[in-house]
Structures are given as structure tokens and as C-alpha cells.
Coordinates of C-alpha atoms in Angstrom, one line a residue:
Chain A
M1 CA 19.3 -7.6 15.6
T2 CA 16.3 -6.5 13.5
E3 CA 15.6 -8.1 10.1
L4 CA 13.8 -6.1 7.4
V5 CA 12.1 -8.0 4.7
V6 CA 11.9 -5.6 2.1
G7 CA 9.9 -6.0 -1.4
T8 CA 11.2 -3.8 -4.4
K9 CA 10.6 -3.3 -8.1
K10 CA 13.5 -5.5 -8.6
G11 CA 13.6 -8.3 -6.0
L12 CA 13.2 -9.0 -2.5
Y13 CA 16.0 -8.1 -0.2
L14 CA 16.8 -9.1 3.4
L15 CA 18.3 -6.7 5.5
E16 CA 19.8 -7.0 9.0
G17 CA 21.1 -4.6 11.4
E18 CA 20.7 -2.6 14.7
P19 CA 18.1 0.0 15.3
G20 CA 19.5 3.3 14.5
S21 CA 22.4 2.1 12.4
G22 CA 23.1 1.2 8.8
F23 CA 21.6 -2.2 7.8
E24 CA 23.5 -4.8 5.9
V25 CA 22.0 -6.8 2.7
R26 CA 21.9 -10.3 3.4
T27 CA 20.0 -11.8 0.9
R28 CA 18.7 -10.9 -2.5
A29 CA 16.0 -13.1 -4.2
F30 CA 13.7 -12.9 -7.3
A31 CA 16.0 -10.7 -8.8
G32 CA 14.4 -8.6 -11.4
Q33 CA 11.0 -9.5 -10.5
P34 CA 8.5 -7.0 -8.7
V35 CA 8.0 -8.0 -5.1
E36 CA 4.8 -6.2 -4.2
F37 CA 4.9 -7.6 -0.6
A38 CA 7.0 -9.8 1.5
T39 CA 7.2 -10.7 4.9
R40 CA 8.2 -13.2 7.5
D41 CA 5.8 -15.4 9.6
P42 CA 7.5 -15.1 13.2
R43 CA 5.8 -18.2 14.5
T44 CA 7.2 -20.4 12.0
G45 CA 10.0 -18.4 10.5
R46 CA 8.6 -19.0 7.3
L47 CA 9.3 -16.2 4.5
F48 CA 6.8 -14.9 2.0
A49 CA 7.1 -13.3 -1.2
A50 CA 4.1 -11.9 -3.2
V51 CA 5.7 -11.7 -6.7
I52 CA 3.8 -9.8 -9.5
S53 CA 5.2 -11.1 -12.7
P54 CA 4.1 -8.9 -15.5
F55 CA 4.5 -11.9 -17.6
Y56 CA 3.2 -14.8 -15.5
G57 CA 0.8 -13.2 -13.1
P58 CA 0.8 -13.0 -9.4
K59 CA 2.0 -15.7 -7.4
I60 CA 2.8 -16.2 -3.7
F61 CA 6.2 -18.2 -2.7
F62 CA 7.5 -19.3 0.5
T63 CA 10.5 -20.8 1.8
D64 CA 11.6 -22.1 5.3
G65 CA 15.3 -21.4 4.7
D66 CA 16.9 -17.9 4.1
G67 CA 15.8 -15.9 1.3
D68 CA 18.3 -17.6 -1.0
A69 CA 17.1 -21.1 -0.3
E70 CA 14.6 -22.9 -2.7
W71 CA 11.2 -21.4 -2.9
T72 CA 7.8 -23.1 -3.1
Q73 CA 4.7 -21.6 -5.0
A74 CA 1.7 -21.5 -2.7
D75 CA -1.6 -23.3 -4.1
G76 CA -4.9 -21.8 -4.6
V77 CA -3.8 -18.1 -5.2
A78 CA -6.2 -17.8 -7.9
L79 CA -9.7 -16.6 -8.6
P80 CA -12.5 -19.1 -9.5
E81 CA -11.9 -20.6 -13.2
G82 CA -14.1 -20.0 -15.9
G83 CA -15.2 -16.4 -14.7
D84 CA -14.6 -12.9 -16.3
Q85 CA -11.9 -11.7 -13.7
A86 CA -8.4 -12.8 -13.0
L87 CA -6.2 -12.0 -10.1
E88 CA -4.3 -9.1 -10.8
R89 CA -1.7 -8.5 -8.0
I90 CA -1.1 -9.6 -4.5
W91 CA -1.0 -6.6 -2.0
V92 CA -0.5 -7.8 1.5
I93 CA 0.1 -10.8 3.6
A94 CA -1.1 -10.8 7.4
L95 CA -0.6 -13.2 10.1
G96 CA -3.9 -14.5 11.5
E97 CA -5.0 -15.0 14.8
A98 CA -5.6 -18.5 14.7
E99 CA -2.7 -21.0 14.6
A100 CA -1.1 -21.3 11.1
T101 CA -3.5 -18.9 9.6
L102 CA -2.4 -16.0 7.4
Y103 CA -4.4 -13.6 5.1
A104 CA -3.4 -12.3 1.9
G105 CA -5.3 -9.3 0.2
G106 CA -5.3 -8.5 -3.7
D107 CA -6.9 -7.2 -6.6
P108 CA -9.5 -7.4 -7.6
G109 CA -10.6 -6.7 -3.9
V110 CA -10.3 -10.3 -2.7
L111 CA -9.0 -11.8 0.4
F112 CA -7.4 -15.1 0.7
E113 CA -6.9 -17.4 3.9
S114 CA -4.3 -20.0 4.6
R115 CA -4.9 -22.4 7.7
D116 CA -1.8 -24.3 7.1
G117 CA 0.9 -21.8 7.4
G118 CA 0.8 -20.4 3.9
A119 CA 1.0 -23.5 2.0
S120 CA -2.2 -23.3 0.4
W121 CA -4.7 -20.8 0.2
E122 CA -8.3 -20.3 -0.2
L123 CA -10.5 -17.3 -1.7
N124 CA -13.0 -15.9 1.0
A125 CA -16.3 -16.7 -0.4
G126 CA -18.1 -14.1 1.8
L127 CA -16.2 -11.2 0.6
W128 CA -16.2 -12.5 -3.1
D129 CA -19.9 -13.1 -3.1
Q130 CA -20.8 -9.5 -2.1
P131 CA -23.6 -8.4 -4.1
S132 CA -22.4 -5.2 -4.4
R133 CA -19.2 -6.1 -5.9
P134 CA -20.0 -5.1 -9.4
H135 CA -20.6 -1.6 -8.4
W136 CA -17.2 -1.6 -6.6
Q137 CA -14.9 1.3 -7.8
P138 CA -11.1 0.6 -8.3
G139 CA -8.4 3.3 -7.1
G140 CA -5.7 4.3 -9.2
G141 CA -3.7 1.3 -8.4
G142 CA -6.5 -1.0 -9.1
L143 CA -9.2 -2.5 -6.8
C144 CA -6.9 -3.7 -4.1
L145 CA -7.4 -5.1 -0.6
H146 CA -4.5 -3.6 1.3
S147 CA -5.0 -3.6 4.7
I148 CA -6.0 -6.5 7.0
C149 CA -6.7 -5.7 10.6
T150 CA -6.9 -8.8 12.9
W151 CA -8.5 -8.5 16.4
P152 CA -6.0 -9.7 19.2
G153 CA -7.3 -13.0 20.5
D154 CA -10.3 -13.3 18.4
P155 CA -10.0 -14.8 14.8
D156 CA -13.5 -14.2 14.2
R157 CA -13.3 -10.6 14.1
L158 CA -11.4 -9.0 11.0
A159 CA -11.5 -5.9 9.2
V160 CA -10.3 -5.4 5.7
A161 CA -10.1 -2.2 3.5
V162 CA -10.2 -2.0 -0.3
S163 CA -9.4 0.9 -2.6
A164 CA -11.9 2.3 -3.3
A165 CA -14.6 -0.1 -1.9
G166 CA -13.9 1.1 1.6
M167 CA -13.9 -0.9 5.0
W168 CA -15.2 -4.1 5.4
L169 CA -16.0 -5.5 8.9
T170 CA -16.7 -9.6 9.9
E171 CA -17.4 -11.1 13.2
D172 CA -18.1 -14.5 12.0
G173 CA -14.4 -15.2 10.6
G174 CA -15.5 -14.0 6.9
R175 CA -18.7 -15.8 6.5
S176 CA -20.5 -12.5 6.4
W177 CA -19.2 -9.1 6.0
R178 CA -20.8 -5.3 6.2
R179 CA -19.4 -2.0 5.5
G180 CA -17.9 0.2 8.0
N181 CA -17.7 3.8 6.4
A182 CA -19.7 6.0 8.4
G183 CA -18.3 9.4 8.8
I184 CA -15.8 9.0 5.9
N185 CA -17.1 11.6 3.2
P186 CA -14.4 12.1 0.6
R187 CA -13.8 15.6 -0.5
Y188 CA -13.3 14.3 -4.2
L189 CA -17.4 13.0 -4.3
P190 CA -20.1 15.4 -4.9
E191 CA -22.5 15.9 -2.1
E192 CA -25.2 14.1 -3.6
A193 CA -22.9 10.9 -4.0
L194 CA -22.0 10.6 -0.6
K195 CA -25.2 8.7 0.0
D196 CA -24.3 6.1 -2.5
E197 CA -22.4 3.5 -0.7
N198 CA -20.7 2.3 -3.8
A199 CA -19.3 5.6 -4.6
G200 CA -15.6 5.2 -4.0
R201 CA -14.0 5.4 -0.6
C202 CA -10.3 5.3 -1.4
V203 CA -8.9 3.9 1.7
H204 CA -4.9 4.2 1.9
H205 CA -4.1 2.2 4.8
V206 CA -5.6 1.1 8.1
E207 CA -4.1 -0.1 11.3
R208 CA -5.8 -1.4 14.7
A209 CA -4.5 -0.5 17.8
P210 CA -3.6 -4.0 19.4
K211 CA -4.0 -2.8 23.0
Q212 CA -7.5 -1.1 22.4
P213 CA -8.9 -3.3 19.4
E214 CA -12.1 -0.6 18.8
R215 CA -9.7 1.8 17.9
M216 CA -8.3 1.9 14.6
F217 CA -6.2 4.4 12.5
M218 CA -6.9 5.3 9.0
Q219 CA -4.9 7.2 6.1
F220 CA -7.4 8.0 3.6
H221 CA -7.1 9.6 0.0
G222 CA -7.4 13.1 1.5
G223 CA -8.1 12.9 5.1
V224 CA -6.7 10.9 8.2
F225 CA -9.6 9.3 10.4
R226 CA -9.9 7.4 13.7
S227 CA -12.5 5.2 14.9
D228 CA -13.4 4.2 18.4
D229 CA -15.6 1.5 17.5
A230 CA -13.7 -1.0 15.7
G231 CA -14.2 0.6 12.0
E232 CA -18.0 1.2 12.2
S233 CA -17.6 4.8 12.2
W234 CA -14.8 7.5 11.5
I235 CA -13.6 11.0 12.6
D236 CA -11.5 13.2 10.8
I237 CA -8.3 13.9 12.5
G238 CA -6.2 15.0 9.6
G239 CA -5.8 18.7 11.2
G240 CA -4.0 19.5 14.2
G241 CA -0.8 20.1 12.7
L242 CA -0.2 18.0 9.5
P243 CA 1.2 19.7 6.5
S244 CA -1.2 17.6 4.4
D245 CA -3.7 14.9 5.1
F246 CA -2.7 12.8 1.8
G247 CA -0.4 10.1 2.2
F248 CA -0.5 6.3 2.0
P249 CA 1.4 4.3 4.8
L250 CA 0.4 4.7 8.7
M251 CA 1.8 2.9 11.6
V252 CA 0.9 2.7 15.3
D253 CA 2.8 2.1 18.8
P254 CA 1.2 -1.3 19.9
A255 CA 1.9 0.0 23.7
D256 CA -0.2 3.4 23.0
P257 CA -3.5 3.1 21.5
D258 CA -3.5 6.9 21.4
S259 CA -0.6 6.8 18.9
A260 CA -0.3 6.8 14.9
Y261 CA 2.3 7.7 12.7
V262 CA 1.8 8.8 9.1
I263 CA 4.2 10.0 6.4
P264 CA 2.4 12.9 4.5
L265 CA 2.7 13.5 0.8
V266 CA 1.6 17.1 -0.8
A267 CA -1.5 15.8 -2.4
D268 CA -2.9 13.4 -5.0
M269 CA -1.5 15.4 -7.9
D270 CA 1.7 15.4 -6.4
R271 CA 2.8 12.6 -4.3
V272 CA 5.8 13.7 -2.7
T273 CA 7.0 14.7 0.6
P274 CA 6.1 18.3 1.2
D275 CA 8.7 21.3 1.3
G276 CA 11.4 18.7 -0.1
R277 CA 11.6 17.5 3.5
V278 CA 11.2 14.0 4.5
R279 CA 9.1 13.9 7.9
V280 CA 7.2 11.3 9.9
Y281 CA 4.2 12.8 11.8
E282 CA 3.3 11.3 15.3
T283 CA 0.2 11.6 17.4
R284 CA 0.0 10.8 21.2
D285 CA -3.3 12.0 21.5
G286 CA -5.7 10.2 19.3
G287 CA -5.1 12.5 16.5
S288 CA -5.8 15.6 18.1
S289 CA -2.3 16.9 17.6
W290 CA 0.6 16.0 15.3
A291 CA 4.2 16.4 15.6
A292 CA 6.8 16.4 13.1
R293 CA 9.4 13.5 13.7
G294 CA 12.4 14.3 11.2
D295 CA 15.5 14.4 13.3
G296 CA 18.1 12.5 10.8
L297 CA 15.8 12.3 8.0
P298 CA 16.5 14.3 4.6
A299 CA 15.7 17.8 5.2
E300 CA 16.1 19.6 1.9
H301 CA 15.5 18.7 -1.9
A302 CA 14.0 15.6 -0.8
Y303 CA 11.1 14.4 -2.9
L304 CA 10.2 11.0 -2.0
T305 CA 7.3 8.9 -2.4
V306 CA 6.2 6.5 0.5
L307 CA 4.1 3.6 -0.6
R308 CA 1.4 2.3 1.6
Q309 CA 3.3 -1.1 2.6
A310 CA 6.5 0.6 3.1
F311 CA 6.2 1.5 6.8
S312 CA 6.6 -1.1 9.3
R313 CA 7.3 -1.3 13.3
A314 CA 9.2 -3.7 15.8
G315 CA 8.9 -3.5 19.6
S316 CA 6.9 -1.1 21.5
G317 CA 6.8 2.0 23.6
E318 CA 10.3 3.4 24.2
Q319 CA 11.8 0.5 22.4
L320 CA 9.4 1.0 19.3
E321 CA 11.5 0.9 16.1
L322 CA 10.1 2.1 12.9
Y323 CA 11.3 1.5 9.1
F324 CA 10.2 3.2 6.1
G325 CA 11.3 2.8 2.6
A326 CA 10.5 5.2 -0.6
T327 CA 10.6 4.7 -4.3
S328 CA 13.7 6.5 -4.4
G329 CA 15.3 3.2 -2.9
D330 CA 16.0 4.4 0.3
V331 CA 15.3 2.8 3.6
F332 CA 15.2 4.8 6.9
G333 CA 14.8 3.7 10.3
S334 CA 14.4 4.7 14.0
G335 CA 15.1 2.6 17.1
D336 CA 13.5 5.5 19.6
A337 CA 9.9 5.6 18.5
G338 CA 10.8 8.2 16.1
A339 CA 12.6 10.7 18.0
S340 CA 15.5 10.2 15.5
W341 CA 16.3 8.7 12.2
S342 CA 19.2 7.3 10.2
T343 CA 19.6 5.8 6.9
A344 CA 19.1 2.1 7.1
A345 CA 19.6 1.3 3.3
T346 CA 20.1 3.4 0.0
R347 CA 20.6 2.8 -3.6
L348 CA 17.9 -0.1 -3.5
P349 CA 15.3 -0.4 -6.2
P350 CA 12.0 1.4 -5.5
V351 CA 10.7 -0.2 -2.5
Y352 CA 7.4 -1.4 -2.4
S353 CA 7.0 -2.7 1.0
V354 CA 8.9 -3.1 4.2
V355 CA 8.4 -5.5 7.0
A356 CA 10.5 -5.3 10.6
V357 CA 10.8 -8.7 12.0
Chain B
M1 CA 0.2 -34.3 -32.0
A2 CA 1.4 -30.8 -32.3
V3 CA 4.4 -29.6 -30.4
V4 CA 4.5 -26.8 -27.8
C5 CA 7.9 -24.9 -27.1
V6 CA 8.6 -23.2 -23.7
R7 CA 11.5 -21.5 -22.5
G8 CA 12.7 -19.6 -19.4
P9 CA 11.0 -20.3 -16.2
L10 CA 8.1 -22.0 -18.0
R11 CA 10.4 -24.9 -19.1
K12 CA 11.7 -25.4 -15.8
L13 CA 8.0 -25.9 -14.7
A14 CA 7.3 -28.2 -17.5
G15 CA 10.0 -30.5 -16.0
G16 CA 12.8 -28.9 -17.8
G17 CA 11.8 -30.1 -21.3
A18 CA 11.8 -27.3 -24.3
E19 CA 9.7 -29.4 -26.4
H20 CA 6.2 -31.1 -25.6
Q21 CA 4.2 -33.4 -28.0
L22 CA 0.5 -32.8 -26.9
E23 CA -3.2 -33.4 -28.3
G24 CA -5.4 -30.7 -29.1
S25 CA -7.1 -28.8 -31.6
T26 CA -6.6 -25.2 -30.6
V27 CA -4.0 -23.4 -28.8
L28 CA -5.9 -23.2 -25.6
E29 CA -6.6 -26.8 -25.6
L30 CA -2.7 -27.7 -26.2
L31 CA -1.9 -25.2 -23.1
C32 CA -4.5 -26.8 -21.0
A33 CA -3.1 -30.3 -21.7
L34 CA 0.3 -28.7 -21.0
E35 CA -1.0 -27.8 -17.6
L36 CA -2.4 -30.8 -17.0
R37 CA 0.7 -32.9 -17.7
H38 CA 2.8 -30.4 -15.6
P39 CA 0.5 -29.3 -12.6
D40 CA 3.0 -26.6 -11.5
M41 CA 2.4 -24.5 -14.9
R42 CA -1.0 -24.1 -13.9
G43 CA -1.9 -20.4 -14.1
W44 CA 1.5 -19.3 -15.5
I45 CA 0.5 -19.2 -19.2
V46 CA -3.2 -19.1 -19.0
D47 CA -5.4 -17.1 -16.4
E48 CA -8.8 -18.0 -14.6
R49 CA -10.6 -16.6 -17.5
S50 CA -9.0 -19.1 -20.0
R51 CA -7.1 -16.3 -21.4
I52 CA -3.6 -16.0 -22.7
R53 CA -1.7 -13.9 -20.0
R54 CA -1.4 -10.2 -21.8
H55 CA 2.6 -10.5 -21.9
I56 CA 3.0 -14.0 -23.5
N57 CA 2.9 -14.3 -27.1
V58 CA 1.9 -17.7 -28.9
F59 CA 2.9 -18.5 -32.4
V60 CA 1.7 -21.3 -34.4
N61 CA 4.3 -22.1 -37.3
G62 CA 5.6 -18.5 -36.8
E63 CA 2.2 -16.8 -36.9
R64 CA 0.9 -14.9 -34.1
G65 CA -1.9 -17.3 -32.6
E66 CA -4.6 -16.7 -29.9
E67 CA -6.8 -18.9 -27.9
A68 CA -9.0 -20.1 -30.4
T69 CA -6.1 -20.6 -33.2
A70 CA -6.6 -23.9 -34.9
V71 CA -3.9 -26.4 -34.5
R72 CA -3.2 -29.5 -36.8
S73 CA -1.0 -32.4 -36.0
G74 CA 2.7 -31.5 -36.9
D75 CA 2.3 -27.9 -35.7
R76 CA 4.8 -26.1 -33.8
V77 CA 3.6 -23.7 -31.1
E78 CA 6.0 -21.5 -29.7
V79 CA 5.1 -19.8 -26.1
I80 CA 7.2 -16.6 -25.9
P81 CA 7.1 -14.0 -23.1
A82 CA 7.0 -10.4 -24.9
I83 CA 10.1 -8.7 -25.0
T84 CA 9.4 -5.2 -23.8
G85 CA 11.6 -2.3 -23.2
G86 CA 12.4 1.1 -24.6

């Protein structure tokens, strides 16, 4: 049995089912409220929801029961008081390598850390105090820190991505940070701006290959990239069979560091699945070639938008399960590493995030 | 003392009470006093910049108010999430 924790424009949904079949909605929480991201910590069973109320601001809530149990607001999810910025959004919550550690990323390009299982959080001062921060440029969705890549077995090594302030790397647990954008030369920047490290690097999503942590994959705003040196530098792997190198989500098979999955959209000016067909593209050779994996997915008149947090996995290798949700309210799943797909749920509110547990 | 009135989820955070007698000479001082009395409300009405959140409206004796609006003893301050839609 797999659980899908689904954040939507109108609440949190907990779905459960078997890979390759339809899923049942077990619980709905935060009815009517935008849940930008939701996840469960399998170490503790604790559920988290990043609720982005347009009235009351972004909050993280957690519960140790099921989704319909009492939720508690986490402490410390705020910027320093008395400044000229407010926390706008929480984009992602990620499990840390150290016991009871979690991370949360948000807008304006901020990282929070919890060392008590998510009950209380603290702003990462190293990233907050970056001298270049006043020059960081927001992407279309704001200055969002959306990707947090831990290093298996080493809590001190972390990579985060901020749209559009690019990649940031730390090897001392977040006390100091440096950029990791070599090789990312956006087509939307004029030649002379490429030397400006503050010119926008609009990273859309980043994943690390757990078995070979130096290897990372990135879906960029026009480009798919791979790094073989832990995010220091990147090479373009967006050719080789992709219908478009624009998109948001990206996933990897933890058993295979040469694997990555993307869900291309037409382009930044037309953010829907190309040719009215929903297809996931897979590489098993580090991005040299890509193959469509669409068996069972809508094949005509399907113009879906899949957001950056709405793609998840469970298991690995031949048992790799993949799940993604669209703003159409559909959730699709594969129980055989993308070879075949089925509709896991439909007619949900617009899907913001999917996490398979 | 002025009266601050809250409703909806704010009322729950304020211990269930809809009306709160508080000391303060401006709207912001009153809202900070309310947060101090009910710490669970912190950040719900006023953000980190000490600004009233964009989609929350405050009325002082029926007139639209803002952070610096002066408040006198006996005034009634209503905190109302914006009604939006189309």
C-alpha cells in the first residue's frame, strides 16, 4: 500500500492505494485553503502541511495523527522581526540526514531548519545573510527556495536551489554557502549578462542521485542539466529526444545514478504538455538520450500543467513507483518505473505537490 | 481601553473570545497587545515588518484604519479578513 500526500489549491488530501491502480481519498484537511506542500516524515510518521493562507500568511502545521486529527502550528517559521521583508510562501519541506532534522524552503529565498522533528524551526542565517541577497532576482513564482538536496550520510553537505538566484552549496551544515552555477548559461540572458553572477538563474527543480551523490540533475527554465561534481558545474543534457527542455518537475531512480525523469511542457509562454499528450521522459544514460514513457497517460487533447513539487517516487529499481499531479486535478501513477501508467485520482483541486510515502 | 473584535480562526486563536479589551494608542499597539496576550496569534494579523497583512482589513469605529491609526479609550476595532471574489 502506498500513501500519497497531496497538497492542492483547496486543501490537503491523503490518498492510498496499490501501485498501478486507482487510489482512494482517505482524508482531506485544511478544506478550502491552499496547501503549497505537504509531506510525511517516515521516521516519525508525522505529517506536515505548508498552508499558504492569503489572509494570514504562510504557516507550517504538523500532526502526529492522521490528517483529520488536530494540527499544531510549528514555531519559528518567520523572518526576523523589524526588517523590511516578510515570509511570503513555504515551497518545500525536506527530510534532513541528521536525526529529527528537517528543512523547509520558502520565499524570499530562505531556508529553515528544524532539529526537533519539525515542531520548531530556525532561519538559516548563513543563507539569509548572503551579501549578494539584495541583488537576487525573483522568478515568476517569487524568490522561491524550492529544492533541498541532502547528501546521504553527511548532514553537513547540502545543496539548495532558488529561483532565480540559482544553486547554493554548503559543506559546513549551512554556516557558509557558495554558488554552484558554472555552465548554466540561460538563453534568456544576453551574452554580456552571463558574467553577472546575480543575473537570474531560474532553476526549476533539482534532485541528487542518492547512490552517487556527486551526481545531480536539474530542470531549468529552458534546459535540463546534469552535474557530476556535486553541483559545482553543470552540463546541458536537454537534447537527445526531449520535445522541449522547459518544464518544472524532475525525479530520479535512487537505484540508478544515470536515471532521471522529466515532464516537459511546451515552453515558458505555453506551459502545457506538448502536442496535447501527457508524457514522462526517462533517461537511463545520464541524459545522453531520452525516451517517452506515456503508456496509459492521456494521449490526445490533454493540455496539462505539472508543477515543480507535484512529482514524487517510492521504492527504486524495477519497483520504482512514480506519481505526478497536474493543475487539472488529476494524479497519475506508475508501479513499474514509468513503463505503464494509470490514473490514481481525478477531479481533485489543482495539484500543487505530491509526495509518495 | 479599546475593544478589538476578531472572528473566524482568529477568534479560536484568541482563546475563543470575540471581543478583547486592550490598552494601546494605535491600531498596531492594540494588535501587538492582542498577540502578547494570545501568543498563538503571532504573525496571523501583523507580519514580520509590523504591517497588517494585505488581505486583512481593520476598521476603527466603522472607518478603515491602518497601523498608525490613533485609537482612544472606548473605541471599537474590528479585524476582518477581506471578502474577495468575482
